[in-house]
XYZ file of C-alpha atoms in Angstrom:
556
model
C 65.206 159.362 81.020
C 68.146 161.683 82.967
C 70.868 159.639 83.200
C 72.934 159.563 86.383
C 76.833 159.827 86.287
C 78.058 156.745 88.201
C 81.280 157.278 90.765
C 83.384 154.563 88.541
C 82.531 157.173 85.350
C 79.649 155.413 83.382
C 76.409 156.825 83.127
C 72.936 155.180 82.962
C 69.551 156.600 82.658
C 67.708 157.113 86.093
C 64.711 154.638 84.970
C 67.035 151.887 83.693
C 68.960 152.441 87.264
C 65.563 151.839 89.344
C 65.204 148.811 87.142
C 67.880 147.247 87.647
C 68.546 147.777 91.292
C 64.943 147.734 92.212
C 65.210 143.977 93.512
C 68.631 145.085 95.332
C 67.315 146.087 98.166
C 63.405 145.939 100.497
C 60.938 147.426 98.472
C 58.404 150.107 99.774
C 54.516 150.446 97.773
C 52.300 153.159 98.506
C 49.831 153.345 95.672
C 51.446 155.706 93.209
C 55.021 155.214 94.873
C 57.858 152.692 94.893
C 60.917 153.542 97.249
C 64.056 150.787 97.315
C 66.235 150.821 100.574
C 69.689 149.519 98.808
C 71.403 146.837 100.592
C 75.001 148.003 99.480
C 74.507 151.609 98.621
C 75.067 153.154 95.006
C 78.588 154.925 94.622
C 77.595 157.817 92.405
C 79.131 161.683 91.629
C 77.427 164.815 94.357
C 78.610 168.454 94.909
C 79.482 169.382 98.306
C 79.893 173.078 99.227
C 82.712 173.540 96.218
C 83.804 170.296 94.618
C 82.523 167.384 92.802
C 82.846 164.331 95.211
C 82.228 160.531 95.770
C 78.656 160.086 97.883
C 76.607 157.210 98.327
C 72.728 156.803 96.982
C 71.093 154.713 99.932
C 67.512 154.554 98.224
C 66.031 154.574 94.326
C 62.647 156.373 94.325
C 59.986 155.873 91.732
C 56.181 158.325 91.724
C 54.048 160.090 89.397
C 54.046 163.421 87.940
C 51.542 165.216 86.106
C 53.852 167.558 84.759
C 58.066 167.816 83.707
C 59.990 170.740 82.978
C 62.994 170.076 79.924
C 65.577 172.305 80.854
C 68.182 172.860 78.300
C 71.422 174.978 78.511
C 73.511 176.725 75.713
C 76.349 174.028 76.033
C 73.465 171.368 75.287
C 72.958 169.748 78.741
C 69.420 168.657 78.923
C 67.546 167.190 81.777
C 64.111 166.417 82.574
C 62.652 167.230 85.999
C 59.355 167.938 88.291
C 58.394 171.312 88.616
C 59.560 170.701 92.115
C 62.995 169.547 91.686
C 65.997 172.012 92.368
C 68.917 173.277 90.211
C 72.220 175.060 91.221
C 71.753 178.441 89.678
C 74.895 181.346 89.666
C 73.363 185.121 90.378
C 74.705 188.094 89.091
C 76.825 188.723 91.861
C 78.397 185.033 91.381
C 76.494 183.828 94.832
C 75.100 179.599 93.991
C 71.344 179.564 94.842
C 68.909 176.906 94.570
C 65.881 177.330 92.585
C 63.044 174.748 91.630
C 63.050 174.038 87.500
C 59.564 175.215 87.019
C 60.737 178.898 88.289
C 63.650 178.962 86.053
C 63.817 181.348 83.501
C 66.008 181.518 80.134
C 68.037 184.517 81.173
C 69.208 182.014 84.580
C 73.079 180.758 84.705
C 73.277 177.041 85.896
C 76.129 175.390 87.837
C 77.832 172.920 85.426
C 80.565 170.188 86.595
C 83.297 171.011 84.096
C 83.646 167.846 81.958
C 87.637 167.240 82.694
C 86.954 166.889 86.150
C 84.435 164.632 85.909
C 86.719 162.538 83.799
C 88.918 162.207 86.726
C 88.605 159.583 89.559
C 87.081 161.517 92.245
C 87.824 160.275 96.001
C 85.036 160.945 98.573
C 87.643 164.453 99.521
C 86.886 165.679 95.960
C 90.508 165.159 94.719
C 91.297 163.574 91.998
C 92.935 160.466 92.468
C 95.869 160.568 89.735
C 97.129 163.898 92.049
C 96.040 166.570 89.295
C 94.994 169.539 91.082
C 91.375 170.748 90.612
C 90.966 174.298 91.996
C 87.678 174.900 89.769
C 85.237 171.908 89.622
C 82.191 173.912 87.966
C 81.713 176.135 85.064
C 78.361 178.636 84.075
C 75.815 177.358 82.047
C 73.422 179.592 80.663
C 69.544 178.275 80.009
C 68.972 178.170 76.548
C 64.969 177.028 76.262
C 62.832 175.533 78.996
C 59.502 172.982 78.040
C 57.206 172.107 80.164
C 55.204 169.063 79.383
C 51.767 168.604 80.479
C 51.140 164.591 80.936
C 51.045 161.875 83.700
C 54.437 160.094 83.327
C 56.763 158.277 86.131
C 59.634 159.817 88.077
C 62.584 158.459 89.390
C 65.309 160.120 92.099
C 67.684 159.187 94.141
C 68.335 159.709 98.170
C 70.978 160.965 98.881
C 72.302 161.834 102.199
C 74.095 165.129 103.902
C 74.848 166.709 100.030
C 71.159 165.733 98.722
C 72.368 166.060 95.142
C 73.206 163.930 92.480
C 75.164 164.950 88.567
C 73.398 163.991 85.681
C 71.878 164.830 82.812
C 72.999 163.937 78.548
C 76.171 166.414 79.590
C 75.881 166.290 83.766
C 74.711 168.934 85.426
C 73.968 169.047 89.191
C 70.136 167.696 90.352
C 69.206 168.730 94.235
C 66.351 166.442 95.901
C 65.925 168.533 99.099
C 62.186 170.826 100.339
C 62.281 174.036 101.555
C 62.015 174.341 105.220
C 60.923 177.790 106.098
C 57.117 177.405 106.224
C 56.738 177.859 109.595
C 58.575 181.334 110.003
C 56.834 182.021 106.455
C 53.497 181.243 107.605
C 53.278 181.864 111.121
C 51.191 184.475 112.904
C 53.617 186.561 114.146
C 54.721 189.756 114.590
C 58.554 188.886 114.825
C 60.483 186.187 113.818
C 63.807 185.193 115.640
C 65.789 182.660 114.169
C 68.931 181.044 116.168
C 71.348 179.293 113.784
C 73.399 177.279 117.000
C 75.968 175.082 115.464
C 74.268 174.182 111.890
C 76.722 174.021 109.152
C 77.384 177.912 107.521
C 75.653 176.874 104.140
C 72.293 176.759 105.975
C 72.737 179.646 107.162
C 73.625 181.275 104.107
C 70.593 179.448 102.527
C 68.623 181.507 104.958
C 70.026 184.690 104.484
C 69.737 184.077 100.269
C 66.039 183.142 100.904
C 64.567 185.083 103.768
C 64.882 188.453 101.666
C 62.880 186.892 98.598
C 59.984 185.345 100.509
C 57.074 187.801 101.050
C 55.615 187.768 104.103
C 51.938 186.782 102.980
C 50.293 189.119 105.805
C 51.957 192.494 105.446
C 53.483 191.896 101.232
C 56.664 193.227 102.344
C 59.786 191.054 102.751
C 59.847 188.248 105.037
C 63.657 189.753 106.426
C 61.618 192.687 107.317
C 60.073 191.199 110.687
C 63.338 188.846 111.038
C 66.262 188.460 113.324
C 69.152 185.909 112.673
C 71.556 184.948 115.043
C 74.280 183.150 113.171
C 76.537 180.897 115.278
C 77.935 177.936 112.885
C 80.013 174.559 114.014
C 83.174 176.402 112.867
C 82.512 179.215 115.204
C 83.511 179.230 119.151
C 82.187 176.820 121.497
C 81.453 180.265 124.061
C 79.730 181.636 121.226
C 77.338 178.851 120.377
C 76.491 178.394 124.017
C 75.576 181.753 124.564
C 73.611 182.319 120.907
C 70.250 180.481 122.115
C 70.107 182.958 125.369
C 70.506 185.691 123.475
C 67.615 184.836 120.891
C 65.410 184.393 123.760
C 66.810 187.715 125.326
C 65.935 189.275 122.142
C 62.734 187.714 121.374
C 61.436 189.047 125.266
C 62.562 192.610 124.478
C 59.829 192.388 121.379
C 57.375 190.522 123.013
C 57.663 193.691 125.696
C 56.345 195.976 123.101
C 53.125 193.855 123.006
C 54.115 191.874 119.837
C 54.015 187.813 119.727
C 57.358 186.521 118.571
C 58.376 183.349 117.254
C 61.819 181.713 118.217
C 63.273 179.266 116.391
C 66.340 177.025 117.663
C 68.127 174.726 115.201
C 69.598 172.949 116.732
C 69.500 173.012 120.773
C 71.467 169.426 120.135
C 74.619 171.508 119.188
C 73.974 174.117 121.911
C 73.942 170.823 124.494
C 76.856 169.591 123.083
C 78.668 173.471 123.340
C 77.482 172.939 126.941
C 79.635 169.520 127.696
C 82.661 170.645 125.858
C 82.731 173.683 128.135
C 81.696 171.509 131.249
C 84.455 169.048 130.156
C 86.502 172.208 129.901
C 86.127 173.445 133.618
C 86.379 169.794 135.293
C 83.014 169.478 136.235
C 81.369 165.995 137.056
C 80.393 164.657 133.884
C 76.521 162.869 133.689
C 74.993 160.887 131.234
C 76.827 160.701 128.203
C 79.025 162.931 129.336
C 76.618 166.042 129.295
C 76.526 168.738 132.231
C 74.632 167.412 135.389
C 72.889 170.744 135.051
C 71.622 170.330 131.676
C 67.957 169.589 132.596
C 68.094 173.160 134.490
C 69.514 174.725 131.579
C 67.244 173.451 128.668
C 64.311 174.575 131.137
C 65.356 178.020 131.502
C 65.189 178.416 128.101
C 61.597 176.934 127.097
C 60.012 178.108 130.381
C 61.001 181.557 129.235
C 58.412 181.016 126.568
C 54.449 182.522 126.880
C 51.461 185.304 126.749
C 52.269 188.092 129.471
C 50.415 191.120 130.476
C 51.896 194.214 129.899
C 51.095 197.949 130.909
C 48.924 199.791 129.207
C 46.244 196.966 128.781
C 48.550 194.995 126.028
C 49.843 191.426 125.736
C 52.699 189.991 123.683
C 53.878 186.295 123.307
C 57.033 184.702 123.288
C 56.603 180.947 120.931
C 59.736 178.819 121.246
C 59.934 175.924 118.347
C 63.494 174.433 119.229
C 65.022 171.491 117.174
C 66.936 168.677 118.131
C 68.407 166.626 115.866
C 69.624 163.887 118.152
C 72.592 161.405 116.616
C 71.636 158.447 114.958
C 67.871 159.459 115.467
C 68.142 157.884 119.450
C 65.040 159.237 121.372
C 66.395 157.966 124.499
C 69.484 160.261 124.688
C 69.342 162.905 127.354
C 68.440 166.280 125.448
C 65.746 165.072 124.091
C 64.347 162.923 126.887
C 65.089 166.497 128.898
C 63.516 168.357 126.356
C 60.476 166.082 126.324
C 59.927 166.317 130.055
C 59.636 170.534 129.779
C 58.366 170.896 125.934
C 54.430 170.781 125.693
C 54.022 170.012 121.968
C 56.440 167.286 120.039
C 56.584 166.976 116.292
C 58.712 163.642 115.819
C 60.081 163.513 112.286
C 60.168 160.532 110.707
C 63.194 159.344 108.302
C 60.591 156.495 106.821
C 57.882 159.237 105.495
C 61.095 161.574 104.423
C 62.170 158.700 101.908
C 58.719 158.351 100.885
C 58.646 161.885 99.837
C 55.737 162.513 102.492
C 56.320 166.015 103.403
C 55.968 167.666 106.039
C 57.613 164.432 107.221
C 56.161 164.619 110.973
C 55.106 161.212 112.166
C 51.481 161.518 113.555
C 51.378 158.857 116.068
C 54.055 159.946 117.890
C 54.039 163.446 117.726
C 51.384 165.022 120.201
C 50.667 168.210 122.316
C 49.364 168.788 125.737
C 47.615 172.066 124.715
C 44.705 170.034 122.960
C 42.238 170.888 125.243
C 43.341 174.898 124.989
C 43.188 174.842 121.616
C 40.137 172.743 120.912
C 38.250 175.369 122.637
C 39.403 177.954 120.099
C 38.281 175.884 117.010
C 34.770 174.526 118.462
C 34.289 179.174 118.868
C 36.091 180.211 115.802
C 35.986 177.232 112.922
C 33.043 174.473 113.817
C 32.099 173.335 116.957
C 32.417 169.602 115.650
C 36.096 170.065 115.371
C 37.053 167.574 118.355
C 35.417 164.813 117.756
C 36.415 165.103 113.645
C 40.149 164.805 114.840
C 38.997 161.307 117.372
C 37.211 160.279 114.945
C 40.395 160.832 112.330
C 43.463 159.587 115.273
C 41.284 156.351 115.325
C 41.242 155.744 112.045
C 45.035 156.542 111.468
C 45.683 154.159 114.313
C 43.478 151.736 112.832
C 45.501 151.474 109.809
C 48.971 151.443 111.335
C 47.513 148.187 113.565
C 45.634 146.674 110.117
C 49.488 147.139 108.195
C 51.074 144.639 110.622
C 48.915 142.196 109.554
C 48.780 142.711 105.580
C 52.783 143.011 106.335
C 51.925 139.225 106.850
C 48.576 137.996 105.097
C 48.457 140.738 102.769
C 45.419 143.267 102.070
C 43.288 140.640 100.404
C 42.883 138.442 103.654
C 41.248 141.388 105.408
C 37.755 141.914 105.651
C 35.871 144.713 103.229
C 35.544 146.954 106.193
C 39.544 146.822 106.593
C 39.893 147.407 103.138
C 37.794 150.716 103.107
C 39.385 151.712 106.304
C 42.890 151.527 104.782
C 41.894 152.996 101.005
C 40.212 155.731 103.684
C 43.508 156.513 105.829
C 45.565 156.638 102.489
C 43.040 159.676 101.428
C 43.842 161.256 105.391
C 47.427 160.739 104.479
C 48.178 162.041 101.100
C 45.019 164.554 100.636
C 45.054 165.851 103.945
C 48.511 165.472 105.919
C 50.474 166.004 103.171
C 51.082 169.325 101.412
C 53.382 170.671 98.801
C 55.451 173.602 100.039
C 55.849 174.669 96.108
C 52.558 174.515 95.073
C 50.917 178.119 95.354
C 47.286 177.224 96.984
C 48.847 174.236 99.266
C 51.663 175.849 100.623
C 49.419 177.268 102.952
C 45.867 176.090 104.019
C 43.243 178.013 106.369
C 41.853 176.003 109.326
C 38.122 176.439 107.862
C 39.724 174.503 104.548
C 41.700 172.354 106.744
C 38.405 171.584 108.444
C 36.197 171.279 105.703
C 38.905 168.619 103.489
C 38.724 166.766 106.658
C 34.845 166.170 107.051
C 34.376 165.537 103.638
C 37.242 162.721 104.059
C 35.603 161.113 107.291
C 32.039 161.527 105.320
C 33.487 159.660 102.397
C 34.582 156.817 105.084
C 31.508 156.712 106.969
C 29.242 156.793 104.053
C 30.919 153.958 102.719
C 31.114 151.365 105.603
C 27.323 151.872 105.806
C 27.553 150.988 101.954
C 29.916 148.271 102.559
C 27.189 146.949 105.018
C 24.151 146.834 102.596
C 26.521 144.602 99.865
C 28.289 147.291 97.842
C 31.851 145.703 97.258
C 35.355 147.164 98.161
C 36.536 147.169 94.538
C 33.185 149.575 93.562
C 33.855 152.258 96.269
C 37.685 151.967 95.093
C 36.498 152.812 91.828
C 34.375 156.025 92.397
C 34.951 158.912 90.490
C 34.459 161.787 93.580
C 38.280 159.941 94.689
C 39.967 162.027 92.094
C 37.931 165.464 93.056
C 38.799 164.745 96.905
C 42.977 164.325 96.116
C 42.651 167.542 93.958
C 40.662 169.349 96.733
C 43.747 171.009 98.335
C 44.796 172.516 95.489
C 41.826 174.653 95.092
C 42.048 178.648 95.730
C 40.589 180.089 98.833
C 38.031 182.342 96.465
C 36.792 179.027 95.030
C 36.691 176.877 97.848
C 32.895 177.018 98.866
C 31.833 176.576 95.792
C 33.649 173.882 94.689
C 34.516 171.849 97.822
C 30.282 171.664 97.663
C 30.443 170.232 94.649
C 32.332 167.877 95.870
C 30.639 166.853 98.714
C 27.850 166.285 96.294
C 28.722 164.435 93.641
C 29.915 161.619 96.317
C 26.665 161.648 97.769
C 25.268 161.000 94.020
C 27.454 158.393 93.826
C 26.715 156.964 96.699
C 22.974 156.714 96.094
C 23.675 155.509 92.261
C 25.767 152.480 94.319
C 23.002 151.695 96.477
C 20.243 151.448 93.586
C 22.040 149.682 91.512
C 22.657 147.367 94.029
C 18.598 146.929 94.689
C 18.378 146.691 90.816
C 20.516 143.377 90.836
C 18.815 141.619 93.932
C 15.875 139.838 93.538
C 12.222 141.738 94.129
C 10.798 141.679 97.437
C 7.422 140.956 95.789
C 8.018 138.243 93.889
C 9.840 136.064 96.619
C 6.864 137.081 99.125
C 4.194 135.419 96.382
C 6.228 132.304 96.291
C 6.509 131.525 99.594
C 3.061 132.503 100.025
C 2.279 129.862 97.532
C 4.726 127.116 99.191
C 3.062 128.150 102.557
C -0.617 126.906 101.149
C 0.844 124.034 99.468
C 2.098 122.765 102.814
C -1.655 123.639 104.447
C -3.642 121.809 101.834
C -1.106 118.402 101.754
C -1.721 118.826 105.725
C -5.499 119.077 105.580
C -5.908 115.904 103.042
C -3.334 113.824 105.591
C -5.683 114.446 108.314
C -8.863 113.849 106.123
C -7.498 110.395 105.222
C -6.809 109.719 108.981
């Protein structure tokens, strides 16, 4: 019911907005979701940095929520959100940080859009288009209650791109759609954390420095800045600078890993380090290759990632250097040359996919074309440490995936009813791989993190569930019973259950579907006809036949 403030100054509420645009555009369904790609994209209002400007909403996105917070503020804006969704909140010492609605608290100060500039016609600059000057756009807005409402209702939001913010609200207020996206240095296992800021804009940078110091490290309960370095080397900064930033995190992260500790490096983004590298190549006169980067560029990417691994150090110890790097290539083009150079070197690939980002599938890391060449490495650790079965669970799971990305192309055509009931199970089965297993929510306590003997445990009782049922599908049960099977809601729920409860209740799990199973498969010999009784009649028909035989042959 939030309404969204339009860029031409009217305002309309979010679910009357998916309405009417929904058949504006191609329309994405996944179960619970609906996402609309706009053909002409939907001028609305968006903060960037400090002003109020003119951005464009490219998709309408419509879910389900089990829960909404009502936030309302002491100059009566009210809006209704997820738990999830972010708000622009002022600190004490005037810094803007973002902070999910259900962690809000009535004592917080929210970033307001002052009402005379929104009455203005704002230009995609953030000036106002009558030439009035706007030096403030936003005023404080102190909480004044927050409800949260426990019940299953539809959400709507809106994509949109580089600000990933929309205003609205009764009186607007500002509404970020973005994820946090520092689970990996949260979560990893490692002693030190280096983290290369090479050419990002400064507000992620500053995002990082606000947040680092208030996530705990969930190993040691101190600080997460504790074990951190930042280098900080922005797109405003010197093109020397951010050449020379990703060498010295890697200098940096070797003088650690030489005290016996394993170190994680993280480089975001090596794109804008490759493209410090042509400007200064372009800068010296040197012969330019493809797309204009250095001819040396392969070289240089390598002596950066081959720097990277476990070494042996006096004194019996060892300590690791991990690099993650990012590259955020333009336009999303695999082909261009750092990452087709990065490929060549890298040994692990997580390819992030803009499709499962607008379908709010987070982590949005696209599973048939990511991969890593240290499977065979690492299998060998989970067969010794989590269940020896662990290799042939993740075939066993790839095939399926696959099975339903080659099954889509055809429903794409035919639809789903046209398949055949094994087809049907397999893609009800993938969907459960997909949404129960793959994805996780980086705000949710219990799933923001999840240990490999859950991870391998969620899995088997997935794959069990898909098994177990093409065998039923096989002996008559129908598609549309196994769809309806009560265990499906325990096994979407299962990764939100604590670590001290997991053993006990993921077994309950796994045992109610077999009782299910079984109840499917006698009720299914209650409804055919009795062996018995069609043995006795044919039986009968069978003497029948011999006697009418017998008294032909007597009359001959």
């Amino acid at each position: 019911e939030t309404p969204v403030l339009l860029a031409d100054g009217t305002k309309l509420p979010i679910e009357e907005l998916y309405e009417k645009y929904e058949s504006f555009g191609e329309k994405e369904i996944d179960e619970n979701e609906e996402l609309v790609r706009l053909d002409d994209p939907l001028k609305i209002l968006s903060m960037n940095d400090e002003k109020i400007v003119e951005k464009e909403a490219t998709c309408i996105y419509k879910g389900k929520t089990d829960s909404t917070v009502v936030v309302e503020t002491q100059s009566g804006r009210e809006a209704e959100l997820t738990p999830v969704h972010k708000l622009f909140v002022l600190t004490s010492t005037e810094e803007v940080i973002e902070k999910p609605a259900g962690e809000l608290q009535e004592e917080d100060t929210l970033l307001a859009p002052k009402d005379e500039v929104l009455k203005e016609k704002i230009n995609s600059e953030g000036n106002s288009t009558n030439k009035v000057e706007l030096e403030d756009h936003f005023l404080p807005d102190p909480v004044d209650s927050i409800e949260v409402k426990e019940e299953s209702k539809d959400v709507f939001d809106l994509t949109v791109p580089e600000t990933h913010n929309f205003v609205g609200g009764n009186s607007p207020m500002i509404l970020h759609n973005t994820v946090i996206q520092h689970q990996l240095a949260k979560w990893s296992d490692a002693d030190i954390v280096v983290y290369v800021g090479c050419g990002e804009r400064g507000n992620e940078m500053t995002e990082v420095l606000r947040d680092f110091p208030e996530l705990e490290d969930p190993w040691s309960g101190e600080p997460l800045m504790k074990r951190t370095v930042l280098i900080a080397n922005t797109s405003n900064m010197p093109v020397a600078a951010r050449e020379a930033s990703v060498f010295s995190g890697i200098t940096i992260a070797e003088y650690y890993r030489d005290m016996g500790y394993n170190v994680a490096l993280m480089a975001d983004s090596t794109s804008r380090w490759a493209e410090a590298l042509r400007e200064i190549s372009g800068r010296l006169e040197e012969m330019p290759g493809e797309e204009g980067f250095p001819a040396y560029l392969a070289s240089e990417l390598a002596s950066f990632y081959e720097r990277a691994g476990i070494c042996e150090l006096y004194g019996d110890r060892e300590g690791s250097v991990s690099v993650i790097g990012a590259v955020s290539p333009s336009g999303g083009d695999f082909s261009e040359p750092v990452t087709q150079n990065t490929l060549r070197i890298a040994q692990v690939f997580w390819a992030l996919d803009t499709e499962l980002k607008n379908r709010r599938h987070f982590p949005a890391i696209d599973w048939l074309t990511s991969y890593s060449l240290y499977l065979d490495q690492v299998g060998k650790w989970w067969d010794e440490n989590v269940n020896e079965n662990w290799q042939d669970l993740r075939r066993e799971t790839m095939r399926l995936l696959e099975k339903e990305s080659e099954l889509e192309e055809i429903v794409q055509l035919v639809g789903p009813d046209a398949l055949p009931p094994s087809d049907q199970f397999a893609l009800q089965a993938a969907r459960l791989v997909r949404e129960d297993f793959l994805q996780q929510n980086a705000f949710h306590d219990v799933d923001t993190f999840c240990s490999p003997e859950k991870q391998f445990r969620m899995l088997q009782i997935i794959m069990e569930f898909y098994e177990t049922g093409q065998r039923a599908l096989e002996e008559g049960v129908s598609v549309d019973s196994l769809s309806e099977m009560d265990v499906l809601e325990d096994i979407s729920r299962m990764s939100n259950i604590p670590s001290d409860e997991w053993e006990e209740k993921s077994s309950q799990v796994e045992m109610k579907m077999n009782e299910e199973f079984k109840d499917l498969e006698e009720s299914l010999e209650l409804s055919s006809p009795l062996e018995g009784e069609t043995g006795e009649e044919l039986d009968v028909e069978e003497e029948s036949k011999m006697d009418d035989e017998d008294i032909t042959a007597e009359d001959g």
